Tab-separated table of C-alpha atoms in Angstrom:
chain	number	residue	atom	x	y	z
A	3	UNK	CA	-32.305	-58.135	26.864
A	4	UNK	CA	-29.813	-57.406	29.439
A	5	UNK	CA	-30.641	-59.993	31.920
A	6	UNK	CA	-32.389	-63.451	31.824
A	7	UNK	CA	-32.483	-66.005	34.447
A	8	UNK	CA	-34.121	-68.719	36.035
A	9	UNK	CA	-36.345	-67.671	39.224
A	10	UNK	CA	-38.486	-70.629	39.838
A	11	UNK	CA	-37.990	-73.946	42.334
A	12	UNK	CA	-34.584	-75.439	40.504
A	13	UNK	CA	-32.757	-71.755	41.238
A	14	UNK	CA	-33.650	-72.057	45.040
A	15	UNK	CA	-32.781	-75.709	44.973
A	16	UNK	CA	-36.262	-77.324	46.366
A	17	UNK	CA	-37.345	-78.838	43.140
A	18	UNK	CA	-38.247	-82.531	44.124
A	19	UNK	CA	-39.611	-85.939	42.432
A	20	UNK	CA	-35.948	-85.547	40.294
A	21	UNK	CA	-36.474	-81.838	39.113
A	22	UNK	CA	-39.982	-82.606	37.738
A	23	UNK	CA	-41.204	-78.685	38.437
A	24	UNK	CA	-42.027	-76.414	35.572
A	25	UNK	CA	-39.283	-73.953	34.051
A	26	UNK	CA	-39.748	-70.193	35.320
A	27	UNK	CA	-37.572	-67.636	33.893
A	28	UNK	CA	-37.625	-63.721	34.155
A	29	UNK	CA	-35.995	-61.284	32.201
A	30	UNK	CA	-35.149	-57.527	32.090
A	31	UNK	CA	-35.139	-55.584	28.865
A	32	UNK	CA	-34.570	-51.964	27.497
A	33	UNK	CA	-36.943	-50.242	24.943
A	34	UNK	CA	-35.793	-48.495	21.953
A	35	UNK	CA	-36.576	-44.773	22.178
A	36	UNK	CA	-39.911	-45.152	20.043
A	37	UNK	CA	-41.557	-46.967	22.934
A	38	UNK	CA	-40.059	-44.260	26.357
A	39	UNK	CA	-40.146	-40.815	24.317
A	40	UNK	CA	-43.271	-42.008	21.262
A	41	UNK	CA	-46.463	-42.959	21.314
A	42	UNK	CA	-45.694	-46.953	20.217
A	43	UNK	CA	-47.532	-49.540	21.405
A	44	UNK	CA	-47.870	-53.106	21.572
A	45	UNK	CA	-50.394	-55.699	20.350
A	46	UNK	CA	-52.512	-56.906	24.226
A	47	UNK	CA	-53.804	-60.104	25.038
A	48	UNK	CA	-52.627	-64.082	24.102
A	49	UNK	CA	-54.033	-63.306	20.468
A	50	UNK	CA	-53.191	-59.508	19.554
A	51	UNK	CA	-56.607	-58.939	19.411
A	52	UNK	CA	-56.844	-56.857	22.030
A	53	UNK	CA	-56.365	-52.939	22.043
A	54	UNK	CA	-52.731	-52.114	21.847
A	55	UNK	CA	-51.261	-50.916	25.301
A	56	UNK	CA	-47.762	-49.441	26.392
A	57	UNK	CA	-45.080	-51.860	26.804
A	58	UNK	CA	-44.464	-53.062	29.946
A	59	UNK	CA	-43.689	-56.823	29.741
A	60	UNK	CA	-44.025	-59.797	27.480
A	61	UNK	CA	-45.085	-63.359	28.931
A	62	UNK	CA	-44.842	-66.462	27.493
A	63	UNK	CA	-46.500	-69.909	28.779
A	64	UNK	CA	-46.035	-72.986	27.096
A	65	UNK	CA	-48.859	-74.748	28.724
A	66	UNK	CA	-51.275	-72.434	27.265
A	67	UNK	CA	-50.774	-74.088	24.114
A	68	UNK	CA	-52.447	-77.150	25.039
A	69	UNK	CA	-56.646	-77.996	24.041
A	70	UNK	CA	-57.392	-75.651	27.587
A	71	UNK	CA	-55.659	-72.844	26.811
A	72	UNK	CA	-54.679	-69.910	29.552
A	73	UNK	CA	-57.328	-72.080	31.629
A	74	UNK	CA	-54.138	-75.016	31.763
A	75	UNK	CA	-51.905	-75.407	34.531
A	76	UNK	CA	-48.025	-75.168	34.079
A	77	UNK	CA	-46.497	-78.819	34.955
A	78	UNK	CA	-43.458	-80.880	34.192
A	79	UNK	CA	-41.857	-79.746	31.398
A	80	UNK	CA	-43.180	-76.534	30.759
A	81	UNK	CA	-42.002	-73.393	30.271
A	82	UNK	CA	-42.674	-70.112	31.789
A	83	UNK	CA	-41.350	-66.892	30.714
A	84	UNK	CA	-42.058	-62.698	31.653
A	85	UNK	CA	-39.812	-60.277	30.472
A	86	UNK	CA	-40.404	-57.291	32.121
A	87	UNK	CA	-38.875	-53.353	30.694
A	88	UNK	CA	-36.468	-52.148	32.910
A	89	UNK	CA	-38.605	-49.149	33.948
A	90	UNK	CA	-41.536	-51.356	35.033
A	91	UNK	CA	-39.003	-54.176	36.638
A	92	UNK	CA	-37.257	-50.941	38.751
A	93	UNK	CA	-40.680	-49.756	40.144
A	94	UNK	CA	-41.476	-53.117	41.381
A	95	UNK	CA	-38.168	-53.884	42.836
A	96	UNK	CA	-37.794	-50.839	44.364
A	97	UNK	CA	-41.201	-51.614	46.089
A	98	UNK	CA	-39.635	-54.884	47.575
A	99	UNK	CA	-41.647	-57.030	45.450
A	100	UNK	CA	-40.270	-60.529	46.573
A	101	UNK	CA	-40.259	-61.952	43.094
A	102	UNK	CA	-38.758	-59.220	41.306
A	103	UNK	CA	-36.119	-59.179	42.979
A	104	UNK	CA	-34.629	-63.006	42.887
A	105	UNK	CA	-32.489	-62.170	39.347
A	106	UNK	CA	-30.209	-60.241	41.421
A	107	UNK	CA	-29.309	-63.252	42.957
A	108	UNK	CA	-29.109	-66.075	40.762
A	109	UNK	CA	-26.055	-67.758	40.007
A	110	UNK	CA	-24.238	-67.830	36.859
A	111	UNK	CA	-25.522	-71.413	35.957
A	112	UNK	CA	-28.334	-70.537	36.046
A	113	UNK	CA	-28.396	-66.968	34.024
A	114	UNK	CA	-28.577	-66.987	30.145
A	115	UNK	CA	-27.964	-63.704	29.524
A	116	UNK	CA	-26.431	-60.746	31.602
A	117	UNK	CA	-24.611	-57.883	29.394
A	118	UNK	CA	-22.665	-54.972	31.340
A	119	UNK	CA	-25.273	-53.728	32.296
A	120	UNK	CA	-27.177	-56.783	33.801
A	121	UNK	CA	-23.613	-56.753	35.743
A	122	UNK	CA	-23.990	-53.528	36.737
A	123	UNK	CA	-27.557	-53.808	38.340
A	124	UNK	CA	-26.849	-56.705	40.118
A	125	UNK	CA	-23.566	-55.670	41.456
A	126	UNK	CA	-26.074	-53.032	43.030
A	127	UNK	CA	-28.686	-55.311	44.257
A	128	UNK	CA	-27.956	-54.188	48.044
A	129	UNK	CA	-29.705	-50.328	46.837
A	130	UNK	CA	-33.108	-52.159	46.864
A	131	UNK	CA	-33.137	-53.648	50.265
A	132	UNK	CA	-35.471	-51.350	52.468
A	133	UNK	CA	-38.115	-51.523	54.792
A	134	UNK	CA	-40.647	-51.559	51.630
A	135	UNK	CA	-39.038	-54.951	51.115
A	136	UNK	CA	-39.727	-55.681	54.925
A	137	UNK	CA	-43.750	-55.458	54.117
A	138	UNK	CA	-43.875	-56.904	50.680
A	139	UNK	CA	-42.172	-59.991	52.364
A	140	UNK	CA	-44.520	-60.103	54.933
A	141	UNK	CA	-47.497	-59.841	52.898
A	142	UNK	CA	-46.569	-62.494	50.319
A	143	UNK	CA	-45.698	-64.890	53.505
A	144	UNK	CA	-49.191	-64.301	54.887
A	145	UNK	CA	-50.582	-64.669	51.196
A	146	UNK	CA	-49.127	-67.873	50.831
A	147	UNK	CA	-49.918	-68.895	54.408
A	148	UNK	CA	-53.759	-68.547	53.415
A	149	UNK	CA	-53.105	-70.596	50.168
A	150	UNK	CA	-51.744	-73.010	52.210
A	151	UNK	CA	-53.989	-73.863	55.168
A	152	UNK	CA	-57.215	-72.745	52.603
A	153	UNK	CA	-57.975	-69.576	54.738
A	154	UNK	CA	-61.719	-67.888	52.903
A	155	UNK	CA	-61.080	-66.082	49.857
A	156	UNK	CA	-57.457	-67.868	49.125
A	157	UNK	CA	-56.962	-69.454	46.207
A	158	UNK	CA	-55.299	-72.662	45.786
A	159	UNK	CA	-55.088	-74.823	42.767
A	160	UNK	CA	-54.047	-78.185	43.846
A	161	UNK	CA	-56.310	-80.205	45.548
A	162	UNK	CA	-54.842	-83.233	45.079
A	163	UNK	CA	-51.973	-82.166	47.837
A	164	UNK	CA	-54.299	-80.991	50.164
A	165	UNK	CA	-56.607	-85.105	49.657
A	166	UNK	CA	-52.995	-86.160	50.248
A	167	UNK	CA	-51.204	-83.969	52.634
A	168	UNK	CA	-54.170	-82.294	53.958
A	169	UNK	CA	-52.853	-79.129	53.008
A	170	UNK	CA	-50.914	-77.346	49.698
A	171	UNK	CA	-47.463	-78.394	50.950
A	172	UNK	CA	-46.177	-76.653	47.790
A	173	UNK	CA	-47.715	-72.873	49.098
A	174	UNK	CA	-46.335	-74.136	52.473
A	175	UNK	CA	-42.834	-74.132	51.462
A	176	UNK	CA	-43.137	-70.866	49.123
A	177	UNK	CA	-44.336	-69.258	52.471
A	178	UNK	CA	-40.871	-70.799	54.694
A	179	UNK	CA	-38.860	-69.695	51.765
A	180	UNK	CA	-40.422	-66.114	51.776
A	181	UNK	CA	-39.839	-65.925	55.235
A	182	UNK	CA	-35.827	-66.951	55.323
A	183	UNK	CA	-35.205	-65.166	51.935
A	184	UNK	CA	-36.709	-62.180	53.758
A	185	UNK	CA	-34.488	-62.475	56.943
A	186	UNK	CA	-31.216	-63.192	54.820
A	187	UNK	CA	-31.962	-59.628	52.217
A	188	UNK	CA	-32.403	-57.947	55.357
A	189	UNK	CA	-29.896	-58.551	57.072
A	190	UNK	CA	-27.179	-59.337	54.745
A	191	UNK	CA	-28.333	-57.850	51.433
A	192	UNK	CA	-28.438	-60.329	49.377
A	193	UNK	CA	-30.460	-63.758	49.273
A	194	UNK	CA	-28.605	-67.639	48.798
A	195	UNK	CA	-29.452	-68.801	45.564
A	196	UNK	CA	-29.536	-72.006	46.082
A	197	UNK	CA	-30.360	-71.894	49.110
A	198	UNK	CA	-28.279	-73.374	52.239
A	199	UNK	CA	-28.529	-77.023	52.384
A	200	UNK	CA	-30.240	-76.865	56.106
A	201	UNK	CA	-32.947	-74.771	54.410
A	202	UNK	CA	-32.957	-76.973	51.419
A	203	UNK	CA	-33.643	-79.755	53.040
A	204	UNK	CA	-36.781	-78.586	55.657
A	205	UNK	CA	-38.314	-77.336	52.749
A	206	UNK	CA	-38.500	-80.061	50.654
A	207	UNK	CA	-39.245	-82.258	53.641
A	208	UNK	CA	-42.195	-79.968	53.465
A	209	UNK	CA	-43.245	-80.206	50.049
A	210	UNK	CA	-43.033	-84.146	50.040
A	211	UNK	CA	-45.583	-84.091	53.001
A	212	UNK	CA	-42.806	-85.283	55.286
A	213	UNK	CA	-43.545	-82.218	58.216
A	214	UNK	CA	-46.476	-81.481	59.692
A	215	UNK	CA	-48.897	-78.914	59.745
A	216	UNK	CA	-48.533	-77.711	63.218
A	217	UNK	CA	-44.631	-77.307	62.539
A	218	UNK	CA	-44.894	-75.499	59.523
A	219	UNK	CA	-47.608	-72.894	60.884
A	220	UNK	CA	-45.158	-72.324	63.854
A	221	UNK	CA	-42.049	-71.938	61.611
A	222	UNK	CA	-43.828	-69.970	59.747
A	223	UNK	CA	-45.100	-67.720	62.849
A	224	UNK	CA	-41.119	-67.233	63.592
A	225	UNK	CA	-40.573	-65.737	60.138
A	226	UNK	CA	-43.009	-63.877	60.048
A	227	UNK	CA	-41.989	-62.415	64.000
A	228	UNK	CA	-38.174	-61.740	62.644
A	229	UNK	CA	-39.216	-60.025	59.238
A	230	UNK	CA	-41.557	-57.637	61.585
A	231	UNK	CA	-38.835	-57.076	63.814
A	232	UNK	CA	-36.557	-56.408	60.827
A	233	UNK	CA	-38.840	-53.899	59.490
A	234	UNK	CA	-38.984	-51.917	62.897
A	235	UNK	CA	-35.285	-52.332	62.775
A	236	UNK	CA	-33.280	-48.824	62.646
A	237	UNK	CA	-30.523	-51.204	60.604
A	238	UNK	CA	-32.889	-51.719	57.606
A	239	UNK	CA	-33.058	-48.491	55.585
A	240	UNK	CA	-36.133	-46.605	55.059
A	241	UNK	CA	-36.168	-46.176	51.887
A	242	UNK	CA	-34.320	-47.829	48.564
A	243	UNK	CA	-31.746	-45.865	46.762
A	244	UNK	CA	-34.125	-44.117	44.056
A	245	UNK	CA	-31.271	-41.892	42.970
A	246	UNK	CA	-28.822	-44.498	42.244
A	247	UNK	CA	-31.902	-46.257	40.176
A	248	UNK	CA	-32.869	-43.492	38.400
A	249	UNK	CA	-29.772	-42.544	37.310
A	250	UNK	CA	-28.635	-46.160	35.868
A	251	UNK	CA	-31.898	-46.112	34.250
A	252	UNK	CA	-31.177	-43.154	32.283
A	253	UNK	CA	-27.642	-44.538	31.928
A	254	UNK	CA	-28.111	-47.589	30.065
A	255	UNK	CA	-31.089	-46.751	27.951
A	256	UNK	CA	-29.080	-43.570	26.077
A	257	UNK	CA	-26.544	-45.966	26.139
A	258	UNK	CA	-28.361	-48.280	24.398
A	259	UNK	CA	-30.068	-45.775	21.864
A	260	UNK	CA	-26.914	-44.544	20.890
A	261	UNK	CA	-25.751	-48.229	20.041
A	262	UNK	CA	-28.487	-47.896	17.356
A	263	UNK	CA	-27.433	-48.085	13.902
A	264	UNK	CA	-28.374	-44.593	12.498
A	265	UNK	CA	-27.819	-42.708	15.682
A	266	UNK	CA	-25.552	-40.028	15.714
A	267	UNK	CA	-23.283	-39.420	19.018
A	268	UNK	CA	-23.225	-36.196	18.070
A	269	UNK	CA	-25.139	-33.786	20.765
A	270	UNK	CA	-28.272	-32.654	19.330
A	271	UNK	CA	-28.259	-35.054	16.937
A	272	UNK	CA	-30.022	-38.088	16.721
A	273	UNK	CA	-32.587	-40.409	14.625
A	274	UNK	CA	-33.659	-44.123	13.257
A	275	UNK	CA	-33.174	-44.998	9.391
């Protein structure tokens, strides 16, 4: 493990009703050689039972312990967990997968493990900020946006906010946070985790039902406007850095393998025991 932090609602700040959100926590790991340059896999599936695939990321889900199984719903309390390898983490961030990318950016408080080079990647979090980023923003905002206002084909699983609110005010403020995340990566390379209090504060107004929908659809219309404009923007890169990736990638895991005990740092020589 070289980096583990907390990504979900407490991180940004807009946790309400005293903190009461489920935990969500993402980590980034580096496989020994057998799993990169062999042929081992992992056991698939909540049981094992499954085929064994390549090793991509682990996931862990406390609520899926309870009578309903992966069929329960993550509440209070509970804990969720992916560890993703650093190869598979890379190709997502890279993309400008929104999610991916919030470790970068999380404060020490809230991190629970970040070795050298956990430091090193995040001290470089400004080579994945691209235009890719610019549409992966975008299309999680207008995801969320559909979740929210219960556009056909969206999926929302909380009813009860929509009987109370009349729509999920908890997809509504995962859409404004998308949206001024977005602006502040592209524009200043790096997101505020927490966020700024002004933000803070609309958005949980949101998810307590305080705003209304008319206001939140036009906030998030201006978002969405400024991340377009962003991405048509000759400021925002084209591309992320690839080489820069690809190199610490190869960097830290024959680091790592040579940490081994029963490696050799002796070129041309190598092995387990």
């Amino acid at each position: 493990m070289i980096l583990r932090v907390q990504v979900g609602s407490g991180v940004h700040g807009i946790s309400i009703d005293g903190g009461n959100d489920d935990r969500d926590e993402m980590g980034i790991c580096l496989e020994p050689p057998e799993f990169v340059t062999g042929l081992a896999r992992v056991p698939s599936g909540t049981d094992g039972g499954q085929p064994t695939v390549q090793f991509e990321q682990y996931e862990r889900h406390t609520a899926w312990d309870r009578s309903g199984g992966i069929a329960e719903r993550s509440g209070a309390g509970d804990l969720d967990v992916i560890v993703y390898a650093a190869r598979k983490w890379c190709r997502l961030a890279l993309a400008g997968n929104p999610t991916v990318l919030i470790p970068l950016f999380v404060p020490d408080v809230e991190t629970m493990v970040r070795t050298a080079a956990g430091c090193e990647l995040v001290d470089n979090a400004h080579r994945f900020v691209s235009k890719l980023a610019a549409d992966r923003f975008l299309g999680y905002l207008s995801a969320q946006r559909g979740a929210m206002t219960g556009e056909p084909g969206a999926h929302t699983n909380r009813p009860e906010l929509v009987a109370i609110h009349g729509f999920d005010t908890k997809y509504a403020a995962h859409a404004l946070r998308l949206g001024i995340q977005g602006v502040e990566l592209l524009t200043t390379g790096r997101m505020n985790l927490p966020m700024l209090d002004s933000h803070r504060d609309y958005l949980q107004a949101v998810r307590r039902g305080e705003v209304g929908l008319d206001d939140v659809v036009e906030r998030i219309g201006e978002y969405e406007a400024e991340l377009t404009g962003l991405r048509e923007s000759s400021a925002v890169p084209a591309q992320p850095d690839r080489d820069w990736v690809d190199g610490w990638l190869h960097r830290v895991h024959v680091e790592y393998w040579t940490s081994l005990p029963g490696h050799s740092s002796e070129p041309g020589v190598g092995g387990s025991s």
